[in-house]
Coordinates of C-alpha atoms and ligand atoms in Angstrom, one line a residue:
X474 CA 11.0 -45.5 0.7
X475 CA 13.5 -43.5 -1.2
X476 CA 15.6 -45.0 -4.0
X477 CA 17.6 -41.8 -4.5
X478 CA 21.3 -42.4 -5.1
X479 CA 22.4 -38.9 -6.5
X480 CA 21.0 -35.5 -5.7
X481 CA 21.8 -32.7 -8.3
X482 CA 20.8 -29.1 -8.2
X483 CA 21.4 -27.8 -11.7
X484 CA 21.6 -24.1 -12.6
X485 CA 21.0 -24.1 -16.4
X486 CA 18.6 -25.6 -18.9
X487 CA 21.5 -27.2 -20.7
X488 CA 22.8 -28.9 -17.5
X489 CA 19.2 -30.1 -16.8
X490 CA 18.9 -31.5 -20.3
X491 CA 22.4 -33.1 -20.0
X492 CA 21.5 -34.8 -16.7
X493 CA 18.2 -36.0 -18.2
X494 CA 20.0 -37.4 -21.2
X495 CA 22.2 -39.5 -18.9
X496 CA 18.9 -40.6 -17.0
X497 CA 17.0 -42.0 -15.4
X498 CA 16.1 -38.8 -13.5
X499 CA 13.2 -37.5 -11.4
X500 CA 12.7 -33.7 -11.8
X501 CA 12.0 -31.8 -8.6
X502 CA 10.4 -28.3 -8.9
X503 CA 8.3 -27.1 -5.9
X504 CA 7.9 -30.7 -4.7
X505 CA 4.2 -30.1 -3.7
X506 CA 3.0 -33.1 -5.8
X507 CA 6.2 -35.2 -6.1
X508 CA 7.1 -35.4 -2.4
X509 CA 3.6 -36.2 -1.3
X510 CA 3.3 -38.9 -3.9
X511 CA 6.6 -40.4 -2.9
X512 CA 5.6 -40.4 0.7
X513 CA 2.3 -42.1 -0.1
X514 CA 4.1 -44.7 -2.2
X515 CA 2.2 -43.9 -5.4
X516 CA 5.5 -42.6 -7.0
X517 CA 9.0 -43.9 -6.8
X518 CA 12.1 -41.8 -7.3
X519 CA 14.6 -42.5 -10.1
X520 CA 18.2 -43.0 -8.9
X521 CA 19.0 -39.3 -9.6
X522 CA 16.8 -36.6 -8.2
X523 CA 17.4 -33.3 -10.1
X524 CA 16.3 -30.1 -8.4
X525 CA 15.7 -27.4 -11.1
X526 CA 14.8 -24.5 -8.7
X527 CA 18.1 -22.8 -9.3
X528 CA 17.6 -22.5 -13.0
X529 CA 17.1 -18.8 -13.4
X530 CA 16.2 -19.2 -17.1
X531 CA 13.1 -21.0 -16.1
X532 CA 11.7 -18.1 -14.1
X533 CA 9.8 -15.0 -15.1
X534 CA 7.0 -13.8 -17.5
X535 CA 8.0 -12.1 -20.7
X536 CA 6.1 -10.5 -23.6
X537 CA 7.7 -11.6 -26.9
X538 CA 6.2 -10.8 -30.3
X539 CA 2.5 -11.8 -29.9
X540 CA 3.2 -14.2 -27.1
X541 CA 3.3 -14.3 -23.3
X542 CA 6.1 -16.6 -22.3
X543 CA 5.9 -18.0 -18.8
X544 CA 8.9 -19.8 -17.4
X545 CA 8.1 -23.3 -16.0
X546 CA 9.3 -22.3 -12.5
X547 CA 6.8 -19.5 -12.2
X548 CA 4.9 -20.0 -9.0
X549 CA 1.2 -19.5 -8.3
X550 CA 2.1 -16.5 -6.2
X551 CA 4.0 -15.0 -9.1
X552 CA 0.9 -15.5 -11.3
X553 CA -1.2 -13.7 -8.7
X554 CA 1.0 -10.6 -8.8
X555 CA 2.7 -10.4 -12.2
X556 CA 1.9 -7.2 -14.2
X557 CA 2.0 -8.9 -17.7
X558 CA -0.3 -11.7 -16.5
X559 CA -2.7 -9.3 -14.9
X560 CA -2.9 -7.1 -17.9
X561 CA -3.1 -9.7 -20.7
X562 CA -4.5 -12.9 -19.2
X563 CA -6.0 -12.0 -15.8
X564 CA -7.8 -15.4 -15.8
X565 CA -4.5 -17.0 -14.8
X566 CA -4.2 -14.7 -11.7
X567 CA -7.9 -15.5 -10.9
X568 CA -7.1 -19.2 -11.1
X569 CA -4.0 -18.9 -9.0
X570 CA -6.1 -17.1 -6.4
X571 CA -8.3 -20.2 -6.0
X572 CA -5.3 -22.5 -5.8
X573 CA -4.5 -24.2 -2.5
X574 CA -3.1 -22.0 0.3
X575 CA -0.6 -19.2 0.4
X576 CA 2.2 -21.6 1.5
X577 CA 1.5 -24.0 -1.3
X578 CA 1.1 -21.2 -3.8
X579 CA 4.6 -20.0 -2.9
X580 CA 6.2 -23.3 -3.8
X581 CA 3.9 -24.8 -6.5
X582 CA 5.1 -24.1 -10.0
X583 CA 3.2 -23.8 -13.3
X584 CA 5.5 -26.4 -14.9
X585 CA 4.9 -28.8 -12.0
X586 CA 1.1 -28.4 -12.3
X587 CA 1.3 -29.3 -16.0
X588 CA 3.8 -32.2 -15.7
X589 CA 1.8 -33.7 -12.9
X590 CA -0.9 -34.1 -15.5
X591 CA -3.8 -34.4 -13.0
X592 CA -7.2 -34.2 -14.8
X593 CA -8.1 -31.8 -11.9
X594 CA -5.0 -29.6 -12.2
X595 CA -6.4 -26.0 -11.9
X596 CA -4.1 -24.1 -14.2
X597 CA -4.5 -26.6 -17.1
X598 CA -8.1 -25.4 -17.6
X599 CA -7.5 -21.7 -18.4
X600 CA -4.2 -22.5 -20.2
X601 CA -6.1 -24.8 -22.6
X602 CA -8.7 -22.2 -23.2
X603 CA -5.9 -19.7 -23.8
X604 CA -4.5 -22.0 -26.6
X605 CA -1.2 -22.4 -24.6
X606 CA 1.7 -24.4 -26.0
X607 CA 4.5 -26.0 -24.0
X608 CA 8.2 -25.8 -24.9
X609 CA 10.0 -29.1 -24.2
X610 CA 13.8 -29.2 -24.3
X611 CA 16.1 -32.3 -24.5
X612 CA 19.7 -33.0 -25.4
X613 CA 20.2 -35.5 -28.2
X614 CA 23.7 -36.4 -29.5
X615 CA 25.2 -33.4 -27.6
X616 CA 22.8 -30.8 -29.1
X617 CA 19.8 -29.1 -27.5
X618 CA 16.5 -29.9 -29.2
X619 CA 13.3 -28.0 -28.6
X620 CA 9.8 -29.2 -29.5
X621 CA 6.5 -27.4 -29.1
X622 CA 3.2 -29.0 -28.4
X623 CA -0.3 -27.5 -27.9
X624 CA -1.1 -28.0 -24.2
X625 CA -4.4 -29.6 -25.3
X626 CA -2.4 -32.5 -26.9
X627 CA 0.1 -32.8 -24.1
X628 CA -2.1 -34.9 -21.8
X629 CA -2.6 -38.6 -22.6
X630 CA -4.5 -39.9 -19.5
X631 CA -4.8 -39.3 -15.7
X632 CA -1.3 -38.5 -14.5
X633 CA 0.1 -39.2 -17.9
X634 CA 1.5 -36.9 -20.6
X635 CA 3.6 -36.8 -23.8
X636 CA 6.6 -35.6 -21.8
X637 CA 9.6 -37.8 -22.8
X638 CA 12.0 -39.1 -20.1
X639 CA 14.8 -36.9 -21.5
X640 CA 12.8 -33.7 -21.7
X641 CA 12.3 -30.7 -19.4
X642 CA 9.4 -28.3 -19.7
X643 CA 10.9 -24.9 -20.0
X644 CA 8.2 -22.4 -21.1
X645 CA 4.5 -22.1 -21.4
X646 CA 3.7 -19.9 -24.5
X647 CA 0.4 -18.2 -24.8
X648 CA -0.8 -16.1 -27.7
X649 CA -1.8 -12.6 -26.4
X650 CA -5.6 -12.6 -26.2
X651 CA -7.2 -10.1 -28.7
X652 CA -8.6 -6.7 -27.7
X653 CA -11.8 -7.0 -25.8
X654 CA -11.2 -10.5 -24.6
X655 CA -12.7 -11.4 -21.3
X656 CA -13.0 -14.7 -19.5
X657 CA -13.3 -16.5 -16.2
X658 CA -12.3 -19.6 -14.3
X659 CA -14.6 -21.4 -11.9
X660 CA -14.0 -24.5 -9.9
X661 CA -16.1 -26.4 -7.4
X662 CA -15.0 -28.7 -4.6
X663 CA -16.7 -30.0 -1.4
X664 CA -14.9 -27.3 0.6
X665 CA -14.6 -23.6 -0.3
X666 CA -10.8 -23.6 -0.2
X667 CA -7.8 -26.0 -0.2
X668 CA -9.8 -28.4 -2.3
X669 CA -9.2 -30.4 -5.4
X670 CA -11.8 -29.5 -8.0
X671 CA -14.6 -32.0 -8.8
X672 CA -15.5 -29.8 -11.8
X673 CA -13.7 -26.8 -13.3
X674 CA -14.5 -24.5 -16.2
X675 CA -12.7 -21.8 -18.1
X676 CA -14.3 -19.6 -20.8
X677 CA -12.5 -17.0 -22.9
X678 CA -13.9 -14.9 -25.7
X679 CA -15.5 -11.5 -26.5
X680 CA -18.8 -10.0 -27.5
X681 CA -18.7 -8.4 -31.0
X682 CA -21.8 -6.7 -32.4
X683 CA -23.9 -8.5 -29.7
X684 CA -22.5 -12.0 -30.7
X685 CA -20.2 -14.4 -28.9
X686 CA -16.9 -14.2 -30.7
X687 CA -13.6 -16.2 -30.6
X688 CA -15.1 -18.4 -27.8
X689 CA -12.8 -20.9 -26.2
X690 CA -13.9 -23.2 -23.5
X691 CA -12.1 -25.9 -21.4
X692 CA -13.2 -28.3 -18.7
X693 CA -11.2 -29.9 -15.8
X694 CA -11.9 -32.9 -13.5
X695 CA -14.7 -34.2 -15.8
X696 CA -12.7 -36.5 -18.2
X697 CA -9.4 -38.5 -18.1
X698 CA -7.6 -35.3 -19.0
X699 CA -8.5 -31.7 -19.0
X700 CA -10.4 -31.1 -22.3
X701 CA -11.3 -28.4 -24.7
X702 CA -15.1 -27.8 -25.0
X703 CA -15.3 -27.8 -28.8
X704 CA -19.0 -28.6 -28.9
X705 CA -19.8 -25.8 -26.4
X706 CA -17.7 -23.4 -28.4
X707 CA -19.5 -24.3 -31.7
X708 CA -22.9 -23.6 -30.0
X709 CA -21.7 -20.1 -29.0
X710 CA -19.5 -18.9 -31.8
X711 CA -21.0 -16.1 -33.9
X712 CA -24.4 -16.5 -32.2
X713 CA -26.3 -13.7 -30.3
X714 CA -25.3 -13.4 -26.7
X715 CA -28.9 -14.4 -25.6
X716 CA -30.5 -16.8 -23.1
X717 CA -31.4 -19.1 -26.1
X718 CA -27.8 -19.3 -27.2
X719 CA -26.6 -20.0 -23.7
X720 CA -29.3 -22.7 -23.3
X721 CA -28.0 -24.4 -26.5
X722 CA -24.4 -24.2 -25.3
X723 CA -25.3 -25.8 -22.0
X724 CA -26.9 -28.7 -23.9
X725 CA -23.7 -29.1 -25.9
X726 CA -21.5 -29.4 -22.7
X727 CA -22.6 -33.0 -22.4
X728 CA -20.8 -34.0 -25.6
X729 CA -17.5 -32.4 -24.4
X730 CA -17.1 -34.2 -21.1
X731 CA -16.9 -37.9 -19.8
X732 CA -16.9 -37.8 -16.0
X733 CA -16.7 -40.8 -13.8
X734 CA -18.1 -41.8 -10.4
X735 CA -15.4 -41.7 -7.8
X736 CA -14.9 -41.2 -4.1
X737 CA -15.1 -37.4 -4.5
X738 CA -18.3 -37.1 -6.6
X739 CA -20.7 -38.9 -8.9
X740 CA -20.6 -38.5 -12.6
X741 CA -24.2 -37.0 -12.4
X742 CA -23.0 -34.4 -10.0
X743 CA -19.9 -33.5 -12.1
X744 CA -22.2 -33.1 -15.1
X745 CA -24.6 -30.9 -13.2
X746 CA -21.7 -28.7 -11.8
X747 CA -20.0 -28.3 -15.2
X748 CA -23.3 -27.0 -16.7
X749 CA -23.9 -24.7 -13.7
X750 CA -20.4 -23.3 -13.7
X751 CA -20.5 -22.7 -17.5
X752 CA -23.9 -21.0 -17.2
X753 CA -22.7 -18.8 -14.4
X754 CA -19.6 -17.6 -16.4
X755 CA -21.7 -17.0 -19.6
X756 CA -24.4 -15.1 -17.8
X757 CA -22.2 -13.0 -15.4
X758 CA -19.0 -12.4 -17.4
X759 CA -20.4 -12.2 -21.0
X760 CA -24.0 -11.1 -20.9
X761 CA -24.4 -9.7 -17.3
Ligands
FAD1336 C1 -2.1 -29.0 0.2 C2 -2.1 -29.0 -1.3 C3 -3.0 -28.3 -2.0 C4 -3.0 -28.3 -3.4 N1 -4.0 -27.6 -4.0 C5 -4.0 -27.6 -5.4 C6 -5.0 -26.8 -6.0 O1 -5.8 -26.1 -5.5 N2 -5.0 -26.9 -7.4 C7 -4.1 -27.7 -8.1 O2 -4.2 -27.7 -9.3 N3 -3.1 -28.4 -7.5 C8 -3.1 -28.4 -6.1 N4 -2.1 -29.1 -5.5 C9 -1.1 -29.8 -6.3 C10 0.3 -29.1 -6.5 O3 0.5 -28.1 -5.6 C11 0.3 -28.5 -8.0 O4 0.1 -29.5 -8.9 C12 1.7 -27.8 -8.2 O5 1.5 -26.9 -9.3 C13 2.8 -28.8 -8.6 O6 4.0 -28.0 -8.8 P1 5.4 -28.3 -8.1 O7 6.3 -27.3 -8.6 O8 5.2 -28.5 -6.7 O9 5.7 -29.7 -8.8 P2 6.6 -31.0 -8.3 O10 5.9 -31.7 -7.2 O11 8.0 -30.6 -8.1 O12 6.5 -31.9 -9.6 C14 5.3 -32.4 -10.1 C15 5.7 -33.3 -11.3 O13 6.1 -32.6 -12.4 C16 7.5 -32.9 -12.8 N5 8.1 -31.6 -13.1 C17 8.0 -30.5 -12.4 N6 8.5 -29.5 -13.1 C18 9.0 -30.0 -14.3 C19 9.6 -29.4 -15.5 N7 9.9 -28.1 -15.6 N8 9.9 -30.3 -16.5 C20 9.6 -31.6 -16.4 N9 9.0 -32.2 -15.3 C21 8.7 -31.4 -14.3 C22 8.0 -33.6 -11.6 O14 9.0 -34.5 -11.9 C23 6.8 -34.3 -11.0 O15 6.5 -35.5 -11.8 C24 -2.0 -29.1 -4.1 C25 -1.0 -29.8 -3.4 C26 -1.1 -29.7 -2.0 C27 0.0 -30.5 -1.2

């Protein structure tokens, strides 16, 4: 049942931050998580529902200095077609292509995927591998404040994050990947499409002089939050791009993940899939 007393459709970041400062507020972006959770009774609305979809400043992808800045309202459809994304981090377009259906992709925003903080959120996996940071804005004592957090540190548990009640996520900031960078995202679910991942993997890096270089790995749906694969990375970094190195990296996957048994998959199966997806990316994208 709805507890909404006020509905606001703000048109600037400042107005959004001001409304949040007066709280308590529920932020509405595409609504593809929020409305379903409210319907299912797993989420209750705060007295004020604030629609941010009219905030033009939250839209668009820009190159600035050495960064790609993606507005929080950027949709999955935008990520599929944006020139900057396709040129500098095609892994995000590739991930968006595996995301839900065309109708959901038109509504679902990148900011919503992040703030929903699902361990199985698709975009979180390549974004962590890309070393993304989130920009969080609030209004304190009448002045706008901005704080930055590496995305890897943003998630604190299933459905939980470091986002404060008075903050809005405004931008996802990604360092432009270096020359020669390549990468891929793979996810697996019981159905080929419209499925929540039971394991997801993103790998980014390059081959330099025959060696794995600048390798960054992230895993989804195999721990309470999406996680960086630091042990896998260490097993790859600076080593020859060979079957022996890949075998050692796959043995290291185990130390990076902590899957559980649940209704969608056993922890054994999630471990097996994580290894298989990692192996497939390393073989076909890096050494194939
Ligand atoms: C049929 C279906 C299929 C789906 N398939 C997938 C899939 O394949 N992969 C996947 O990862 N997800 C999937 N989802 C989940 C969902 O579509 C995504 O998580 C989506 O990106 C959420 O974005 P949204 O804009 O709809 O967020 P909303 O539902 O509007 O918001 C989600 C949460 O984030 C908060 N929020 C949103 N934006 C901000 C902001 N800028 N600042 C602060 N808080 C904010 C809201 O208050 C809410 O708590 C699916 C959902 C459905 C219904």
